[in-house]
mmCIF file of C-alpha atoms in Angstrom:
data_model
loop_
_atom_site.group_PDB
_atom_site.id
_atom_site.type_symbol
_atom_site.label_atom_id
_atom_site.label_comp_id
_atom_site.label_asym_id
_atom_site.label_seq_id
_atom_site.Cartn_x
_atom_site.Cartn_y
_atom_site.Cartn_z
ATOM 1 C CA UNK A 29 24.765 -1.932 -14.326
ATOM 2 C CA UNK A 30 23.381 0.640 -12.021
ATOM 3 C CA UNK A 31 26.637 2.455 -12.565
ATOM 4 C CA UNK A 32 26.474 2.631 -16.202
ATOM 5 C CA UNK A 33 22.613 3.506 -16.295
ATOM 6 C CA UNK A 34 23.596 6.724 -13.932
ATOM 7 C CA UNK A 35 26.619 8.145 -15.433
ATOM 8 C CA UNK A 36 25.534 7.680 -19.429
ATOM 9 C CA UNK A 37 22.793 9.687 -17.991
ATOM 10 C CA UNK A 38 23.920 12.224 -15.532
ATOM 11 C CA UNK A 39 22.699 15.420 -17.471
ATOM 12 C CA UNK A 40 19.510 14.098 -17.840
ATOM 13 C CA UNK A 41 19.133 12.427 -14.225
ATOM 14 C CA UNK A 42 20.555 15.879 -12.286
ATOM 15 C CA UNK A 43 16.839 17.689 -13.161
ATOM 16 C CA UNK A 44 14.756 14.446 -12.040
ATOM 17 C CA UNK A 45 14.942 15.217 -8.055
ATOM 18 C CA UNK A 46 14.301 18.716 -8.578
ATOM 19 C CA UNK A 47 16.431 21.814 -9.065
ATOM 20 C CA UNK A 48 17.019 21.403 -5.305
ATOM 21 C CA UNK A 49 19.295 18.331 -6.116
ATOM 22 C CA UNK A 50 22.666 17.762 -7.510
ATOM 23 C CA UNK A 51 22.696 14.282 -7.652
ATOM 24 C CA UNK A 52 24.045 12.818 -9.349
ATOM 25 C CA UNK A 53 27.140 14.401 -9.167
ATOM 26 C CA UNK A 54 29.643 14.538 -12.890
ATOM 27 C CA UNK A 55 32.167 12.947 -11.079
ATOM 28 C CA UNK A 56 30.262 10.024 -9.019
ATOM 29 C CA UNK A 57 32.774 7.333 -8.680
ATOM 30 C CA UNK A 58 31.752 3.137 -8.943
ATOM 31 C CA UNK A 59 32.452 3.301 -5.204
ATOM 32 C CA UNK A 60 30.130 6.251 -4.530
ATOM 33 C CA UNK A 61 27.366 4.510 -6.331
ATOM 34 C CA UNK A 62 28.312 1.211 -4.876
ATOM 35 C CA UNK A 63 27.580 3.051 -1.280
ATOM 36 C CA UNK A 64 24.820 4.735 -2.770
ATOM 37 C CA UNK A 65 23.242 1.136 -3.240
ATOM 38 C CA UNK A 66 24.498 -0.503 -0.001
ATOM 39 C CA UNK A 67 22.341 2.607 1.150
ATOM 40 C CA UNK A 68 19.102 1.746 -0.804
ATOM 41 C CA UNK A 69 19.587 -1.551 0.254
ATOM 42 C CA UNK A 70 19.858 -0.744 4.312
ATOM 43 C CA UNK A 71 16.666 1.235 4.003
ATOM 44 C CA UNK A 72 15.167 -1.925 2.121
ATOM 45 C CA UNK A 73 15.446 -4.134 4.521
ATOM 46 C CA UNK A 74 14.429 -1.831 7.312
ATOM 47 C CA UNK A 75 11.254 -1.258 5.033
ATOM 48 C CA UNK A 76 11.910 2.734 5.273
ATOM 49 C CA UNK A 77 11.897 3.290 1.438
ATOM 50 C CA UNK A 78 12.088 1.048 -1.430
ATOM 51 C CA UNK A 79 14.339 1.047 -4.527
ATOM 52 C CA UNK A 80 13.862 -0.805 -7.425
ATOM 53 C CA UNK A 81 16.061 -0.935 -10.210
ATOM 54 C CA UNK A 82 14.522 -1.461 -13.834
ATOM 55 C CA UNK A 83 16.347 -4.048 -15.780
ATOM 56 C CA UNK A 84 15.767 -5.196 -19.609
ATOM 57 C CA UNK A 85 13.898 -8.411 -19.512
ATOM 58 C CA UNK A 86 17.131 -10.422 -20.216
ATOM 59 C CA UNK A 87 18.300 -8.396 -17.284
ATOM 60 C CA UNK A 88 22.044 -7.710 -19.022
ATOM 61 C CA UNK A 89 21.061 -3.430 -18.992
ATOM 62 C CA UNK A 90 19.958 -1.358 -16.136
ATOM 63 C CA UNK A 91 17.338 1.456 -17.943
ATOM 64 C CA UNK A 92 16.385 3.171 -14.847
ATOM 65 C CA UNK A 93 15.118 3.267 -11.201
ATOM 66 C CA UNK A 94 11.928 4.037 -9.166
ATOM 67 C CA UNK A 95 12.365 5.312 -5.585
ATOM 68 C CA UNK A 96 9.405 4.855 -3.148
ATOM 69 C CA UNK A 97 10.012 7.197 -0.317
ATOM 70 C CA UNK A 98 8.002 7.716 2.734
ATOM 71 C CA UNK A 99 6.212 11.435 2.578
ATOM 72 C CA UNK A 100 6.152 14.207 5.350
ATOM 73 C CA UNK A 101 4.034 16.421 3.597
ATOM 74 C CA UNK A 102 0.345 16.439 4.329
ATOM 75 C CA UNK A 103 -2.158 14.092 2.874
ATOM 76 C CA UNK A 104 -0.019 12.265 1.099
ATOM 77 C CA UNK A 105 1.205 8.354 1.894
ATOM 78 C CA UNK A 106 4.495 8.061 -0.242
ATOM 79 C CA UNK A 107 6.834 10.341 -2.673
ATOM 80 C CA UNK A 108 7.617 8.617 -5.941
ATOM 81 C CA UNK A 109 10.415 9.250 -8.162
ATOM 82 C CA UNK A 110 11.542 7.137 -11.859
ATOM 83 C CA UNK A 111 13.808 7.978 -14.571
ATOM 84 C CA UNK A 112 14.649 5.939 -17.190
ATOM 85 C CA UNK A 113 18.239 6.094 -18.762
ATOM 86 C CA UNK A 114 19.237 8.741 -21.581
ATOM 87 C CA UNK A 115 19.775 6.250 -24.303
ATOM 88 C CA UNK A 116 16.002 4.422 -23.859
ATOM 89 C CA UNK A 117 13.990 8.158 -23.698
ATOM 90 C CA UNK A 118 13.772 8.174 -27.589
ATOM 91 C CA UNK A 119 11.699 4.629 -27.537
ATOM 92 C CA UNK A 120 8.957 6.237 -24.856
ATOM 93 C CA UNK A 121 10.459 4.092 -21.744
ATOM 94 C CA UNK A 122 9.892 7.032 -19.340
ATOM 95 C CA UNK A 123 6.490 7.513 -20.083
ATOM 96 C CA UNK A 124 5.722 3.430 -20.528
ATOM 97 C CA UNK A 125 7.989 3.198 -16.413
ATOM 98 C CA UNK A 126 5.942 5.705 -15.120
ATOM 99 C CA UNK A 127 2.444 4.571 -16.584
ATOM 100 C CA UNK A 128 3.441 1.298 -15.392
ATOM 101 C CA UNK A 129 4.807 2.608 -11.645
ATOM 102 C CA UNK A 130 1.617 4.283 -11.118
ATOM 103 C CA UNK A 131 -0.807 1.261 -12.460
ATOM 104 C CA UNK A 132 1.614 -1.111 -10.002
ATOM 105 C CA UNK A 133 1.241 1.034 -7.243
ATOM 106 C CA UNK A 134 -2.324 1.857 -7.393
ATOM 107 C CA UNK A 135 -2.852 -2.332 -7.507
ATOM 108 C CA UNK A 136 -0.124 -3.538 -5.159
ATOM 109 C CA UNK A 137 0.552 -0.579 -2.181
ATOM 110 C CA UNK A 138 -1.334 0.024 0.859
ATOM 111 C CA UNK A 139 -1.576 4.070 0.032
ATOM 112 C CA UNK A 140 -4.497 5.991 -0.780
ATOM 113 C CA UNK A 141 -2.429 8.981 -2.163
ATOM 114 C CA UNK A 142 1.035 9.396 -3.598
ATOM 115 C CA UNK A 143 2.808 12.219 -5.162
ATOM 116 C CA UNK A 144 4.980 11.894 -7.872
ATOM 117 C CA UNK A 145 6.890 15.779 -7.836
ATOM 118 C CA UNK A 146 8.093 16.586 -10.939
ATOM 119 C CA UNK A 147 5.582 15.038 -13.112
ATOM 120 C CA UNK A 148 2.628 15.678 -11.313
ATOM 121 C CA UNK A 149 3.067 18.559 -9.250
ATOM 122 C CA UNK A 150 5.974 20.745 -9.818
ATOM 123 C CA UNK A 151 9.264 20.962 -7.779
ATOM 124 C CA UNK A 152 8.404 24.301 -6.972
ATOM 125 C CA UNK A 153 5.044 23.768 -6.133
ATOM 126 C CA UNK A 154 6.114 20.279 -3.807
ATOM 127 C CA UNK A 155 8.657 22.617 -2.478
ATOM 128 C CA UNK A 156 5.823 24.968 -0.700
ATOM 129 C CA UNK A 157 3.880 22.105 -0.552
ATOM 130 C CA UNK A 158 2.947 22.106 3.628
#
């Protein structure tokens, strides 16, 4: 599922991490996402960073992913990055995952400030950001 969500999506998806990313790549392979997750999953259970992957409610469609990472920069608890996948942005689901990321968040997560770069601050500005 994951698989599909990324590469029906990959022109859209390579801007969401920032112009500093190329992920993910045009020619990502099952098994390179398959690691990929294996990865997400590691820092999981080591409670480093947390994925979550955002099914439809009959769970048969992946339609996108939000990425809590721990944040070096100052005054700010965790990074957050969503995307929804290519074929759902026409029906609002970005906007609706990251209204409902931030709501969940505020009620649920032990942080008093999070940044989500590229929506709310700028790639370029997070960039410089100290």
């Amino acid at each position: 599922m994951d698989y599909d969500a990324v590469v029906t999506s990959i022109d859209h998806l390579q801007g969401v991490f920032g112009p500093y990313s190329n992920w993910p790549p045009k020619n990502l392979t099952i098994q390179k996402d398959s690691t990929d997750l294996l990865w997400h999953e590691n820092e999981f259970l080591q409670r480093s960073s947390f994925t979550y992957t955002v099914l439809t409610p009959d769970e048969a469609k992946a339609v996108g992913c939000v990425y809590i990472f721990p944040c070096e920069k100052k005054d700010y608890d965790a990074m957050i990055i969503l995307w929804a996948r290519s074929s759902v942005l026409q029906y609002g689901t970005d906007e609706l995952l990251y209204e409902t990321t931030k709501d969940w968040i505020e009620k649920e997560w032990p942080f008093n400030k999070v940044a989500y770069p590229g929506r709310e601050i700028q790639w370029n500005d997070w960039k410089n950001f100290k």
